[in-house]
PDB file of C-alpha atoms in Angstrom:
ATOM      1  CA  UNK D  22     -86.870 101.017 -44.569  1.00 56.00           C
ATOM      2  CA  UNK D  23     -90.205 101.005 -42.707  1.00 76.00           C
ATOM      3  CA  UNK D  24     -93.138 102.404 -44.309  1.00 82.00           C
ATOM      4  CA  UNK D  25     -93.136 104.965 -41.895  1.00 83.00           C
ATOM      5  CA  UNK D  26     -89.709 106.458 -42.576  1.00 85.00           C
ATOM      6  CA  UNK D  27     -91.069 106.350 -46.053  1.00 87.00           C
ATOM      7  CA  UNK D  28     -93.904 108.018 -45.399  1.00 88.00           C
ATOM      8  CA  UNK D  29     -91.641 110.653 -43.603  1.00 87.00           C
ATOM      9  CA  UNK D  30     -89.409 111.165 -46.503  1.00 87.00           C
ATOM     10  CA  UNK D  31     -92.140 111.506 -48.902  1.00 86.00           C
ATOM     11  CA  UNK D  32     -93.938 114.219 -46.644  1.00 85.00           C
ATOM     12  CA  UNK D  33     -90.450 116.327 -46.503  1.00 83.00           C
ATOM     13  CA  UNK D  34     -90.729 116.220 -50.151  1.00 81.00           C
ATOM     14  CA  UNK D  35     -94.173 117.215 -50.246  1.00 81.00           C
ATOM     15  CA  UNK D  36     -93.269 119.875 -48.064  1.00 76.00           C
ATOM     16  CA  UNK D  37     -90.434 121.001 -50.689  1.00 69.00           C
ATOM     17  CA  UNK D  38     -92.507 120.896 -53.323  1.00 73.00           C
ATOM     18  CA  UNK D  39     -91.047 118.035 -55.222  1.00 75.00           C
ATOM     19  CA  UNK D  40     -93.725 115.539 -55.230  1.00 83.00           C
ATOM     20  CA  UNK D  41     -95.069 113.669 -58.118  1.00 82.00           C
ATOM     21  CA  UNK D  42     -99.118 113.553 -58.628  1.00 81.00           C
ATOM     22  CA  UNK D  43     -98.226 109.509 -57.847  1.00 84.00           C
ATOM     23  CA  UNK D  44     -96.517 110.669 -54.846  1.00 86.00           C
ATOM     24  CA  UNK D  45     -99.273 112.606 -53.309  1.00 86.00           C
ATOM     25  CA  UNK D  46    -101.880 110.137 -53.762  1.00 85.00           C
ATOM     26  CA  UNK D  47     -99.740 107.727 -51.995  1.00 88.00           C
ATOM     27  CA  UNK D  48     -99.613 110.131 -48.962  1.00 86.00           C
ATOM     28  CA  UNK D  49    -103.500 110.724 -49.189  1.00 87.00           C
ATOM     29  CA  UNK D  50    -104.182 107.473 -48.898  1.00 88.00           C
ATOM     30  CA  UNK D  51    -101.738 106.838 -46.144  1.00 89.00           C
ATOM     31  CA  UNK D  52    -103.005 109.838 -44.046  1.00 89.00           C
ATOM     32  CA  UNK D  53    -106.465 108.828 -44.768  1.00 86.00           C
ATOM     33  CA  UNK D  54    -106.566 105.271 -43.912  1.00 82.00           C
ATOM     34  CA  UNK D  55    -103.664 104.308 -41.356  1.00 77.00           C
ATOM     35  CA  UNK D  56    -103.456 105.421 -37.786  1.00 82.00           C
ATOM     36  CA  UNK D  57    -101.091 108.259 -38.032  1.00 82.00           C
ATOM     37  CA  UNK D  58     -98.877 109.170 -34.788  1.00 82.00           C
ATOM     38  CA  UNK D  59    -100.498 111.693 -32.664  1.00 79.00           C
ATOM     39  CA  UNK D  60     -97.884 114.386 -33.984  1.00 79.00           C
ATOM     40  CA  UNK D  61     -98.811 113.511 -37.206  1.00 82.00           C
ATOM     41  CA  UNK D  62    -102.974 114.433 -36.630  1.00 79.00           C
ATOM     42  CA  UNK D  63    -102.286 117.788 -38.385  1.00 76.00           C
ATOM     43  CA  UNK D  64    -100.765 116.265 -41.428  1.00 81.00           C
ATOM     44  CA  UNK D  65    -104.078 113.880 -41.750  1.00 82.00           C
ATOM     45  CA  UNK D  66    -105.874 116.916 -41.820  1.00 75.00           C
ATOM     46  CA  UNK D  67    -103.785 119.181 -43.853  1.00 78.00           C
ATOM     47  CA  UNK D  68    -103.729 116.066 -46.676  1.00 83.00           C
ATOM     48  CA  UNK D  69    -107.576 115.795 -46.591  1.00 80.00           C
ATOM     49  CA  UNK D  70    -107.959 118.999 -47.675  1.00 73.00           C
ATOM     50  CA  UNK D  71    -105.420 118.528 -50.499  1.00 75.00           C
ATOM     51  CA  UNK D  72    -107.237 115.787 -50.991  1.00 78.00           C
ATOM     52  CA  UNK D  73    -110.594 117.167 -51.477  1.00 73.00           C
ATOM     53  CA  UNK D  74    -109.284 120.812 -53.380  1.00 60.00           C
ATOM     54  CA  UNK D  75    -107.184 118.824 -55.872  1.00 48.00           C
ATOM     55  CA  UNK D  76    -110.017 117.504 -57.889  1.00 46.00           C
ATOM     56  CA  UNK D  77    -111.383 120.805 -58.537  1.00 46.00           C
ATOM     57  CA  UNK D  78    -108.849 123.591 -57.406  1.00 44.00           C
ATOM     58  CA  UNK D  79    -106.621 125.572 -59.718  1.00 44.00           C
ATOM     59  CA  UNK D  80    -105.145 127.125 -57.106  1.00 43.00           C
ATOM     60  CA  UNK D  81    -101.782 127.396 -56.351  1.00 45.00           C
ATOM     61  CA  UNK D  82    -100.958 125.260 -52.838  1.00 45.00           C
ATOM     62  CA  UNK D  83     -98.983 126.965 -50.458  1.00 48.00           C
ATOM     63  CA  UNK D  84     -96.858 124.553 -48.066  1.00 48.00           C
ATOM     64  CA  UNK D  85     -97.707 124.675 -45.141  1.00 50.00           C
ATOM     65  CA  UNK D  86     -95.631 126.175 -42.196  1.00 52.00           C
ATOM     66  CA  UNK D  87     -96.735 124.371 -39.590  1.00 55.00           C
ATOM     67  CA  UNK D  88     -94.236 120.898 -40.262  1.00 59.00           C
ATOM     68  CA  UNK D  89     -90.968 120.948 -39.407  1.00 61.00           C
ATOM     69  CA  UNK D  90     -88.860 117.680 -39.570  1.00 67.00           C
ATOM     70  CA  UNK D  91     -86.420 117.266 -37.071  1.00 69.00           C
ATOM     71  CA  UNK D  92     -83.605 116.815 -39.468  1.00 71.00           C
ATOM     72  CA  UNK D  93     -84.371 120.199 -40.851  1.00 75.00           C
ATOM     73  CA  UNK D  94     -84.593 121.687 -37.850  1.00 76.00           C
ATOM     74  CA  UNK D  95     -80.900 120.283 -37.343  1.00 72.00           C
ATOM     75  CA  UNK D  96     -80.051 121.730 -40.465  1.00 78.00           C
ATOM     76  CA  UNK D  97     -81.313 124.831 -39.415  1.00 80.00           C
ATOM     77  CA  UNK D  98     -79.948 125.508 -36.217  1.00 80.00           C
ATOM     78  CA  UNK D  99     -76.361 124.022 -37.148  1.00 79.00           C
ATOM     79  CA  UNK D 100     -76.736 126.878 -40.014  1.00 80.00           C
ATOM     80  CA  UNK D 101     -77.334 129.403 -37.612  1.00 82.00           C
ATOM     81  CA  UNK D 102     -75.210 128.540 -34.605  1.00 82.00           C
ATOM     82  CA  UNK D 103     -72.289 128.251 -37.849  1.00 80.00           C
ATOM     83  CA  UNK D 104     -73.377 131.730 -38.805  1.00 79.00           C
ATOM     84  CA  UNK D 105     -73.116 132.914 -35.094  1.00 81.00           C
ATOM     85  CA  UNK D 106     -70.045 131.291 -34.357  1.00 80.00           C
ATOM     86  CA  UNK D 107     -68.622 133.039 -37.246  1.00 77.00           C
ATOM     87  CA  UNK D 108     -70.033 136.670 -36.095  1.00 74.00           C
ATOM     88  CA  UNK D 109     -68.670 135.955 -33.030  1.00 77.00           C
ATOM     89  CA  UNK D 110     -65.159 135.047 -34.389  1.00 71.00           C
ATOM     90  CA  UNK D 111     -65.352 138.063 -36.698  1.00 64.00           C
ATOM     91  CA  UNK D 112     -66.161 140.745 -34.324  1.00 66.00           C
ATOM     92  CA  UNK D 113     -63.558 139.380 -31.986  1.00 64.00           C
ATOM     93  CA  UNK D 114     -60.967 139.894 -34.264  1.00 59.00           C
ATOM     94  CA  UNK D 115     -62.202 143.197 -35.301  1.00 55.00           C
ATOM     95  CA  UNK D 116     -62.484 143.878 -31.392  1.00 50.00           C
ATOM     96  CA  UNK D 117     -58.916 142.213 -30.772  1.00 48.00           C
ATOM     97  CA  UNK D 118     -57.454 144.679 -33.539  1.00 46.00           C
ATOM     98  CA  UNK D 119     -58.970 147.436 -32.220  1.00 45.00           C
ATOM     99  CA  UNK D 120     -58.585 146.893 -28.060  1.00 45.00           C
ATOM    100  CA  UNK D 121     -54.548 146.676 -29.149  1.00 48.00           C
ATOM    101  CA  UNK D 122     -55.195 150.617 -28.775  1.00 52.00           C
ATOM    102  CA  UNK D 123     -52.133 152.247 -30.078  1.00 59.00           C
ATOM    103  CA  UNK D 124     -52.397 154.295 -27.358  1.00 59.00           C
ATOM    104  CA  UNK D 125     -51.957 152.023 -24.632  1.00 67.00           C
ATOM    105  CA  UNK D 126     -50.044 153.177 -21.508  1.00 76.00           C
ATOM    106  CA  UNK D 127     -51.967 156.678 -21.430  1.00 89.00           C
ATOM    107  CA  UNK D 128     -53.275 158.916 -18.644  1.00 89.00           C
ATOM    108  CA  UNK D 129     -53.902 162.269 -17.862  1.00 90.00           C
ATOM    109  CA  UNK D 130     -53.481 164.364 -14.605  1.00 87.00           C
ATOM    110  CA  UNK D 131     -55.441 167.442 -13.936  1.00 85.00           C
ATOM    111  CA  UNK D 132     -55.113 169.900 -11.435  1.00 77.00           C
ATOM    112  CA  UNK D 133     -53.780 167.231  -9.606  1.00 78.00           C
ATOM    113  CA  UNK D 134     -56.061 164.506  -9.811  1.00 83.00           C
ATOM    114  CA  UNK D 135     -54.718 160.986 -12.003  1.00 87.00           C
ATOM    115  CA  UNK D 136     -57.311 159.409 -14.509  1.00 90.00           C
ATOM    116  CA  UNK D 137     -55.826 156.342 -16.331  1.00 87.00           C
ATOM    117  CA  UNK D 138     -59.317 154.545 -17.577  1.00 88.00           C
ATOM    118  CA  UNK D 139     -58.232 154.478 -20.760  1.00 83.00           C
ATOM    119  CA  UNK D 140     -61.568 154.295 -22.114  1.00 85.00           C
ATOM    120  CA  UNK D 141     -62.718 157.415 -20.565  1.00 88.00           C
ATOM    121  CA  UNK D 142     -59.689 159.395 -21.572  1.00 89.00           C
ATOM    122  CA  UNK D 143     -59.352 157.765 -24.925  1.00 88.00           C
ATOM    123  CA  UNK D 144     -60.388 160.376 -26.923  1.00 89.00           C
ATOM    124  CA  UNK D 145     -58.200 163.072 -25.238  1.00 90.00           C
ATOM    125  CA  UNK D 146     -55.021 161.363 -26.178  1.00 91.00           C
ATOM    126  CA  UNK D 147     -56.152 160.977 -29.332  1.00 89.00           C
ATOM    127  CA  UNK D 148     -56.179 164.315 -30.072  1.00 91.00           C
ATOM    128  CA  UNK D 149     -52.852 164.602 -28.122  1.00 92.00           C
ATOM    129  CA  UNK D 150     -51.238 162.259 -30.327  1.00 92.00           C
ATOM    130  CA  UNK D 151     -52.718 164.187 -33.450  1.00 91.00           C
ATOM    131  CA  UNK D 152     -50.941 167.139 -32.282  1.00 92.00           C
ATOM    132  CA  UNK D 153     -48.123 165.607 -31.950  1.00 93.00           C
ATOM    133  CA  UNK D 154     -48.146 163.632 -35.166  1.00 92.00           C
ATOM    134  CA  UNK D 155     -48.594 167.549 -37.093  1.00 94.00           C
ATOM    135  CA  UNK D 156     -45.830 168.747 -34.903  1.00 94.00           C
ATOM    136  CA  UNK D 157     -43.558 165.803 -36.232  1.00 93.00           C
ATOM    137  CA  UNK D 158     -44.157 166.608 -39.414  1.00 93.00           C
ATOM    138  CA  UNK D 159     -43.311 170.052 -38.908  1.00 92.00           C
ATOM    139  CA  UNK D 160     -40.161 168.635 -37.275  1.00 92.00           C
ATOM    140  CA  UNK D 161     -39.440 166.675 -40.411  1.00 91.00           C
ATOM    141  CA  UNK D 162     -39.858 169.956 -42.798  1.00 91.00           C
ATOM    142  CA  UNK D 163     -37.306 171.578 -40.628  1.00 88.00           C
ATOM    143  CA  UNK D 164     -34.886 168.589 -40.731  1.00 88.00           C
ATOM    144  CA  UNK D 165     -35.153 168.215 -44.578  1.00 89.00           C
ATOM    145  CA  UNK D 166     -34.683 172.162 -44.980  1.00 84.00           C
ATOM    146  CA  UNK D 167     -31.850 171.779 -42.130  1.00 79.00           C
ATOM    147  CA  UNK D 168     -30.640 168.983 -45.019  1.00 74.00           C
ATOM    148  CA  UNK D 169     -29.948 166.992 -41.445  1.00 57.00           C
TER     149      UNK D 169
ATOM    150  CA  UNK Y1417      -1.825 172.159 -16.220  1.00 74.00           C
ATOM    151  CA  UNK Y1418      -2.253 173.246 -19.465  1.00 71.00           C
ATOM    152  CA  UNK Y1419      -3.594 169.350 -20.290  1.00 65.00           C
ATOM    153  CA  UNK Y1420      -5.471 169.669 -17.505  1.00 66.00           C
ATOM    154  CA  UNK Y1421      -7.380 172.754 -18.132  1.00 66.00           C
ATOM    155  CA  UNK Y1422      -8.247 170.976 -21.358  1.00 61.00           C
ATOM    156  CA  UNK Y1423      -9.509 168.027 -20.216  1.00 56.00           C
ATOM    157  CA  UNK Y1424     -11.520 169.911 -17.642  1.00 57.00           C
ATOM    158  CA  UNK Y1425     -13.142 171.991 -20.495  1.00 56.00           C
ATOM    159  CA  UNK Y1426     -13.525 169.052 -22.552  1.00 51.00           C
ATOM    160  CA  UNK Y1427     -15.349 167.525 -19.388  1.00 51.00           C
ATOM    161  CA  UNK Y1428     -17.490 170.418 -19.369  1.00 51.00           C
ATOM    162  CA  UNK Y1429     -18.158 170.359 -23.182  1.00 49.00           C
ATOM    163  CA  UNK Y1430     -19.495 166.894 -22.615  1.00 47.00           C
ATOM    164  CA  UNK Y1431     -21.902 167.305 -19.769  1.00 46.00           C
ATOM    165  CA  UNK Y1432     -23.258 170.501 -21.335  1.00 46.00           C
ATOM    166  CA  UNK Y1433     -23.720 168.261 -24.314  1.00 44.00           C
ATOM    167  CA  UNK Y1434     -25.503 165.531 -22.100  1.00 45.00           C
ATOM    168  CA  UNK Y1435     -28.112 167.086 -21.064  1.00 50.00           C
ATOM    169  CA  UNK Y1436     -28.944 169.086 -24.419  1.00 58.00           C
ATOM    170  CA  UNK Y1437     -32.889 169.445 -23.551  1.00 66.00           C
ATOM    171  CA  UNK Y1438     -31.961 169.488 -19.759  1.00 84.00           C
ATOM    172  CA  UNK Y1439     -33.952 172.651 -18.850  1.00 91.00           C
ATOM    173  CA  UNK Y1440     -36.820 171.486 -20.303  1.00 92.00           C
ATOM    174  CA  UNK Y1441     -36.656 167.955 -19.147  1.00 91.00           C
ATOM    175  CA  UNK Y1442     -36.154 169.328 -15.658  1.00 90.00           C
ATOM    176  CA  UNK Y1443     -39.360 171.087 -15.379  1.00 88.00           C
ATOM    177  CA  UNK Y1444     -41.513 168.417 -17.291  1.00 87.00           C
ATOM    178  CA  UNK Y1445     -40.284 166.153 -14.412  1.00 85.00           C
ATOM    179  CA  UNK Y1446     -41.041 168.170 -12.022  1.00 84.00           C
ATOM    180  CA  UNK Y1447     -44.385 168.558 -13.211  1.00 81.00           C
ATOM    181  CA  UNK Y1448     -45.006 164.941 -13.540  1.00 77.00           C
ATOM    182  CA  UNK Y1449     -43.691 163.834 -10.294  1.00 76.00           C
ATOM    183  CA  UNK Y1450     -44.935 167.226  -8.467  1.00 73.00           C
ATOM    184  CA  UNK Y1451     -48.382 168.279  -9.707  1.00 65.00           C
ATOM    185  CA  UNK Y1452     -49.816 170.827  -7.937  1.00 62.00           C
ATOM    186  CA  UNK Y1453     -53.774 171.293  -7.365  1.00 60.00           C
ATOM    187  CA  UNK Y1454     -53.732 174.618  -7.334  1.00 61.00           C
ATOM    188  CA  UNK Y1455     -52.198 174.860 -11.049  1.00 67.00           C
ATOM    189  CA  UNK Y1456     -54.614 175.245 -13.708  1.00 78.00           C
ATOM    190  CA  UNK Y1457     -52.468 172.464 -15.177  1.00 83.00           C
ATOM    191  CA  UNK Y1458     -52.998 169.636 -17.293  1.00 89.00           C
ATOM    192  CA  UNK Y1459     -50.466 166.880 -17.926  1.00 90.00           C
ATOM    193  CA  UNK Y1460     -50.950 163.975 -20.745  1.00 92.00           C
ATOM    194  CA  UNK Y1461     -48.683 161.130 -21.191  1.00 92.00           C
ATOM    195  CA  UNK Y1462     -49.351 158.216 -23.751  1.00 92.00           C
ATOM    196  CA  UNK Y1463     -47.137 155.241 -25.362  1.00 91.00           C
ATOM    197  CA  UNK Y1464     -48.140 155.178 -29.012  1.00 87.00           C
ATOM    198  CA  UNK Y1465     -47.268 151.263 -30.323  1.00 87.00           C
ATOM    199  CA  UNK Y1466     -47.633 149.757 -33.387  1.00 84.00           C
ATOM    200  CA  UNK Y1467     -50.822 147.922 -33.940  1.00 82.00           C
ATOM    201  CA  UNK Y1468     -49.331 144.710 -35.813  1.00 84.00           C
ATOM    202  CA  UNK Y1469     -45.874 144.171 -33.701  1.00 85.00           C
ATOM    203  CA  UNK Y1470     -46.813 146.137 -30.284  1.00 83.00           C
ATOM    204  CA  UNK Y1471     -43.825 148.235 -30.293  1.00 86.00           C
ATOM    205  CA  UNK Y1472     -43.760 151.456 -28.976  1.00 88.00           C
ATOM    206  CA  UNK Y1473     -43.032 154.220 -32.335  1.00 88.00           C
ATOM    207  CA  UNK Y1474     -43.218 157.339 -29.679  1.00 92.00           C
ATOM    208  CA  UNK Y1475     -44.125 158.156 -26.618  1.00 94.00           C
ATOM    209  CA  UNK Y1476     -46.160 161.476 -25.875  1.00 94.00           C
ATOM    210  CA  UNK Y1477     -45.970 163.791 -22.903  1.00 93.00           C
ATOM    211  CA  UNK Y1478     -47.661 167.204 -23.232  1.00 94.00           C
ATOM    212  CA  UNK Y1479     -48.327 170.201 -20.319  1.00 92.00           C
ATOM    213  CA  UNK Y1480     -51.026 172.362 -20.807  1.00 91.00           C
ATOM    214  CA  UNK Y1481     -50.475 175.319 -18.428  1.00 88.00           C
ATOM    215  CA  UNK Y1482     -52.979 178.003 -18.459  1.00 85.00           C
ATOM    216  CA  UNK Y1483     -53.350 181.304 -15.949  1.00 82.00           C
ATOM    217  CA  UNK Y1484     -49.681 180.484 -15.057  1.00 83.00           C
ATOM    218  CA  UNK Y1485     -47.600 183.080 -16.127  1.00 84.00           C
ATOM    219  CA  UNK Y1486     -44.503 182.418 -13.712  1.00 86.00           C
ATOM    220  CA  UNK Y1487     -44.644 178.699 -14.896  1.00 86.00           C
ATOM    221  CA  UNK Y1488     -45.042 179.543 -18.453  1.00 86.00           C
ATOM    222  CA  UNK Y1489     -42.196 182.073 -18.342  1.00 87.00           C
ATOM    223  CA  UNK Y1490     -40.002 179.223 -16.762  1.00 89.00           C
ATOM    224  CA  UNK Y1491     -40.618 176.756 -20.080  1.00 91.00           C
ATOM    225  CA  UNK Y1492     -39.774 179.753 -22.523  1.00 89.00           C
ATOM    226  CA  UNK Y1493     -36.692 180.469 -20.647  1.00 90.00           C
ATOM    227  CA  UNK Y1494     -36.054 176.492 -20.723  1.00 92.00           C
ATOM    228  CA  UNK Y1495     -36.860 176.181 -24.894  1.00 92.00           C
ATOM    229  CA  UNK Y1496     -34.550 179.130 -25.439  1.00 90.00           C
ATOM    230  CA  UNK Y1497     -31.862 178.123 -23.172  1.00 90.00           C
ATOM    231  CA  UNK Y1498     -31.442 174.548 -24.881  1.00 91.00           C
ATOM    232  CA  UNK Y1499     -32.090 175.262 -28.629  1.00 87.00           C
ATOM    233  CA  UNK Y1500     -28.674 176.224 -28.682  1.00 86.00           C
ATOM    234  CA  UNK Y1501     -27.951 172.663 -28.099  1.00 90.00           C
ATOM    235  CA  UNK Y1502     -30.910 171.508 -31.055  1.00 91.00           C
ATOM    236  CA  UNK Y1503     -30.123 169.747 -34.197  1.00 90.00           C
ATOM    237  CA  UNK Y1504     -32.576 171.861 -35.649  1.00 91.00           C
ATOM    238  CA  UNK Y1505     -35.229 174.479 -34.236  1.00 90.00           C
ATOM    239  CA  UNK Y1506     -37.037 176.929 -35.266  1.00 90.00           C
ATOM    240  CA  UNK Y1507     -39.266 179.698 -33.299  1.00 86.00           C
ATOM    241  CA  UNK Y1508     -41.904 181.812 -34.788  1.00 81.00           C
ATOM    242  CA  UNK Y1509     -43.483 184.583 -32.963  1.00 76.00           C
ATOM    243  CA  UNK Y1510     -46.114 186.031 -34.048  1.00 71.00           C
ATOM    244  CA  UNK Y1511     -45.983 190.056 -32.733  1.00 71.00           C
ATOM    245  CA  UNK Y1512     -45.662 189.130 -29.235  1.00 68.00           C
ATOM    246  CA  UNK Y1513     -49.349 187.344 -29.035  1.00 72.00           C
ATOM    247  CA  UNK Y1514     -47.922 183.668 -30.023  1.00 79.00           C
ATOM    248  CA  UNK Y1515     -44.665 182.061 -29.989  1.00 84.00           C
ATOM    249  CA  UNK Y1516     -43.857 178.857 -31.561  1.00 89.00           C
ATOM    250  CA  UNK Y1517     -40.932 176.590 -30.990  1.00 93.00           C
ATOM    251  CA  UNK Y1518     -39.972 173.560 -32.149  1.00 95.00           C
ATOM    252  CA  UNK Y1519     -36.495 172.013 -30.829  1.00 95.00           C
ATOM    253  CA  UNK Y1520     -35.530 168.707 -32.383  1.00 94.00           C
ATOM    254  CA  UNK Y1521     -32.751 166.257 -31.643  1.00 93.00           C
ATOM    255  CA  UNK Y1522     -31.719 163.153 -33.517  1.00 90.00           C
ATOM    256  CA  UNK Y1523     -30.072 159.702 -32.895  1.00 83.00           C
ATOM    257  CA  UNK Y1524     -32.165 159.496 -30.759  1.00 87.00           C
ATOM    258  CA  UNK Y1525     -34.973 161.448 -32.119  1.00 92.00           C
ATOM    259  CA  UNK Y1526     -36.383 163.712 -29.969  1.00 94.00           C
ATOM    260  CA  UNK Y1527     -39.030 167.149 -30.862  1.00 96.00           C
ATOM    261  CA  UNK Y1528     -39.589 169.362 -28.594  1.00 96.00           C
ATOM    262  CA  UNK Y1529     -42.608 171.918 -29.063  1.00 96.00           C
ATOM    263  CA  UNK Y1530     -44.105 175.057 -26.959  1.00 94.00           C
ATOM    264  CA  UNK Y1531     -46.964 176.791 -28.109  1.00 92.00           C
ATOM    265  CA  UNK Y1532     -47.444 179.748 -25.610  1.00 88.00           C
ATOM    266  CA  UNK Y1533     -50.620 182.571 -25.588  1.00 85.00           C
ATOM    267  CA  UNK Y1534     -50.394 185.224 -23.635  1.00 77.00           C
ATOM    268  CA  UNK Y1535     -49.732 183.283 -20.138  1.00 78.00           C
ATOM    269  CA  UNK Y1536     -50.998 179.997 -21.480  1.00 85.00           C
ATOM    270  CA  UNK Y1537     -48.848 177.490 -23.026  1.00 89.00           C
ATOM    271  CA  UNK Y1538     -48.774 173.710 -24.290  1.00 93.00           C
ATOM    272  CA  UNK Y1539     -45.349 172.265 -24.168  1.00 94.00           C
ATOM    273  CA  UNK Y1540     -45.349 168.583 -26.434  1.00 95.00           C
ATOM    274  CA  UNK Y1541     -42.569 166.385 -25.723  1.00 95.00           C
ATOM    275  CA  UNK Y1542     -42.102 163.152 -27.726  1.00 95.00           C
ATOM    276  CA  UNK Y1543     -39.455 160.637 -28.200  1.00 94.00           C
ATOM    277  CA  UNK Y1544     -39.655 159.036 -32.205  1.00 92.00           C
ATOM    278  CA  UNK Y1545     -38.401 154.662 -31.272  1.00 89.00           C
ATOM    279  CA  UNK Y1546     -39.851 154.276 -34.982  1.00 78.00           C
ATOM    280  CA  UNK Y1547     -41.028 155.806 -38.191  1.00 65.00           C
ATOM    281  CA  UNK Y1548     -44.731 154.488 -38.270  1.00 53.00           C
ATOM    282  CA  UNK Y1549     -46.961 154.635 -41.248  1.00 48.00           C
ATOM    283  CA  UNK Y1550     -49.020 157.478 -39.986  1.00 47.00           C
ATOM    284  CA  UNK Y1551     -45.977 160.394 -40.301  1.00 44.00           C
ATOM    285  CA  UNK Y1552     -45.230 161.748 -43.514  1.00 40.00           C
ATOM    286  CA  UNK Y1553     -41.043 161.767 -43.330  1.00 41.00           C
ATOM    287  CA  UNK Y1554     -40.558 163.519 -45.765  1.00 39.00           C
ATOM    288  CA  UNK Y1555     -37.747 163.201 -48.320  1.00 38.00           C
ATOM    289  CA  UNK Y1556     -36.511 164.625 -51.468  1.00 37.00           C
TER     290      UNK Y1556
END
């Protein structure tokens, strides 16, 4: 592995808060003496300042933000687009269930004028077929009394 | 001519028996295939299906006639001329202000239903393919 990648690795950790004391001073050093990739110029700074606080500072350190690797930025986007994907999947299904409208081949005429958009006329048969649903279970009672 | 005479009232018999809800069939077609402009008419037709298989349980017409008294005069005459013919039926009129009827016909299952005020009415046809969920049948 080159000491690079290491170097890499070792900063991800850092960044997860799972570095050893041993660790850190590695990556001090590094940052502080090697000529760090243009990219990494932030990093040389950010580790200086660790560098010079840990001696003396109690302080809890805060990670900073500003780092991203690119294989967490995979990780993150593949989690998202997954969790999209599956939204999308979801609501489609939900959507699919509910587009099956039971009350498909529906229109209305009025005063001689046709309207068949069933999404603007939707809620009228609905309350058609609610009517009718009370009126067949009226129907019913007068079967069962009818003993038919 | 005797056998004749019975077969001809025997053929009678059977086409009154054909066309049990014909009055009231006849004018919901005419309705639906004639609608008129100047009626202060409203007609509403829907397929109700079953979400899971797509089948159609019942299918809905309904005519909502108001102002019409001639028209609505012509459905009462209708429901009382063919509940004669009903499985079942039942009317229920309430002093003269309301009438309810409710015609219904099995194998296949049909209800017929007129709600009339005054010189409004709404007349609710609907043809039962399948028991869905949704009804209550009810049974003892």
């Amino acid at each position: 592995m080159k000491q690079i990648d290491a170097i890499e690795l070792l900063v991800e950790k850092f960044l997860d808060g799972r570095t050893t004391n041993a660790e850190e001073r590695v990556l001090y050093a590094w940052f502080r003496s090697n000529d760090v990739p243009e990219e990494w110029e932030y990093l040389r700074e950010m580790f200086a300042w660790y560098e010079e606080g840990m001696a003396e500072s109690t302080m809890q350190i805060t990670q900073p933000a500003k780092y991203v690797s690119l294989r967490r930025v995979v990780r993150w986007v593949g989690g998202v687009a997954a969790a999209v994907i599956i939204g999308i999947v979801a609501w489609l299904s939900v959507g699919t269930s509910s587009s099956n409208s039971v009350y498909y081949e529906g229109y209305i005429v009025e005063n001689g004028i046709r309207y068949d958009n069933i999404e603007d006329i939707e809620g009228d048969i609905e309350a058609m077929m609610n009517r009718a649903d009370q009126i067949e279970d009226m129907a019913n009672d007068l079967l069962a009394w009818a003993d038919i | 001519m005797r056998k004749l005479l019975i077969v001809a009232l025997l053929l009678v018999a059977g086409i009154a028996e054909s066309s049990a809800q014909g009055h009231i069939d006849a004018l919901m077609q005419r309705e639906l295939h004639y609608p008129s402009s100047k009626r202060d008419v409203v007609l509403r037709s829907a397929v109700k299906r079953d979400p899971d298989t797509g089948e159609i349980v019942k299918r809905v017409t309904e005519l909502n006639v108001r102002d019409d008294k001639a028209l609505s005069q012509e459905f009462v005459s209708a429901f009382l001329a063919d509940c004669e013919s009903a499985d079942t039926w039942s009317c229920d009129d309430k002093n003269g202000k309301s009438t309810d009827y409710i015609l219904v016909w099995q194998n296949p299952k049909r209800i017929y239903s007129l709600k009339r005020f005054d010189d409004a009415i709404i007349v609710n046809i609907q043809v039962i393919y399948s028991q869905d969920e949704n009804t209550n049948p009810k049974t003892e």
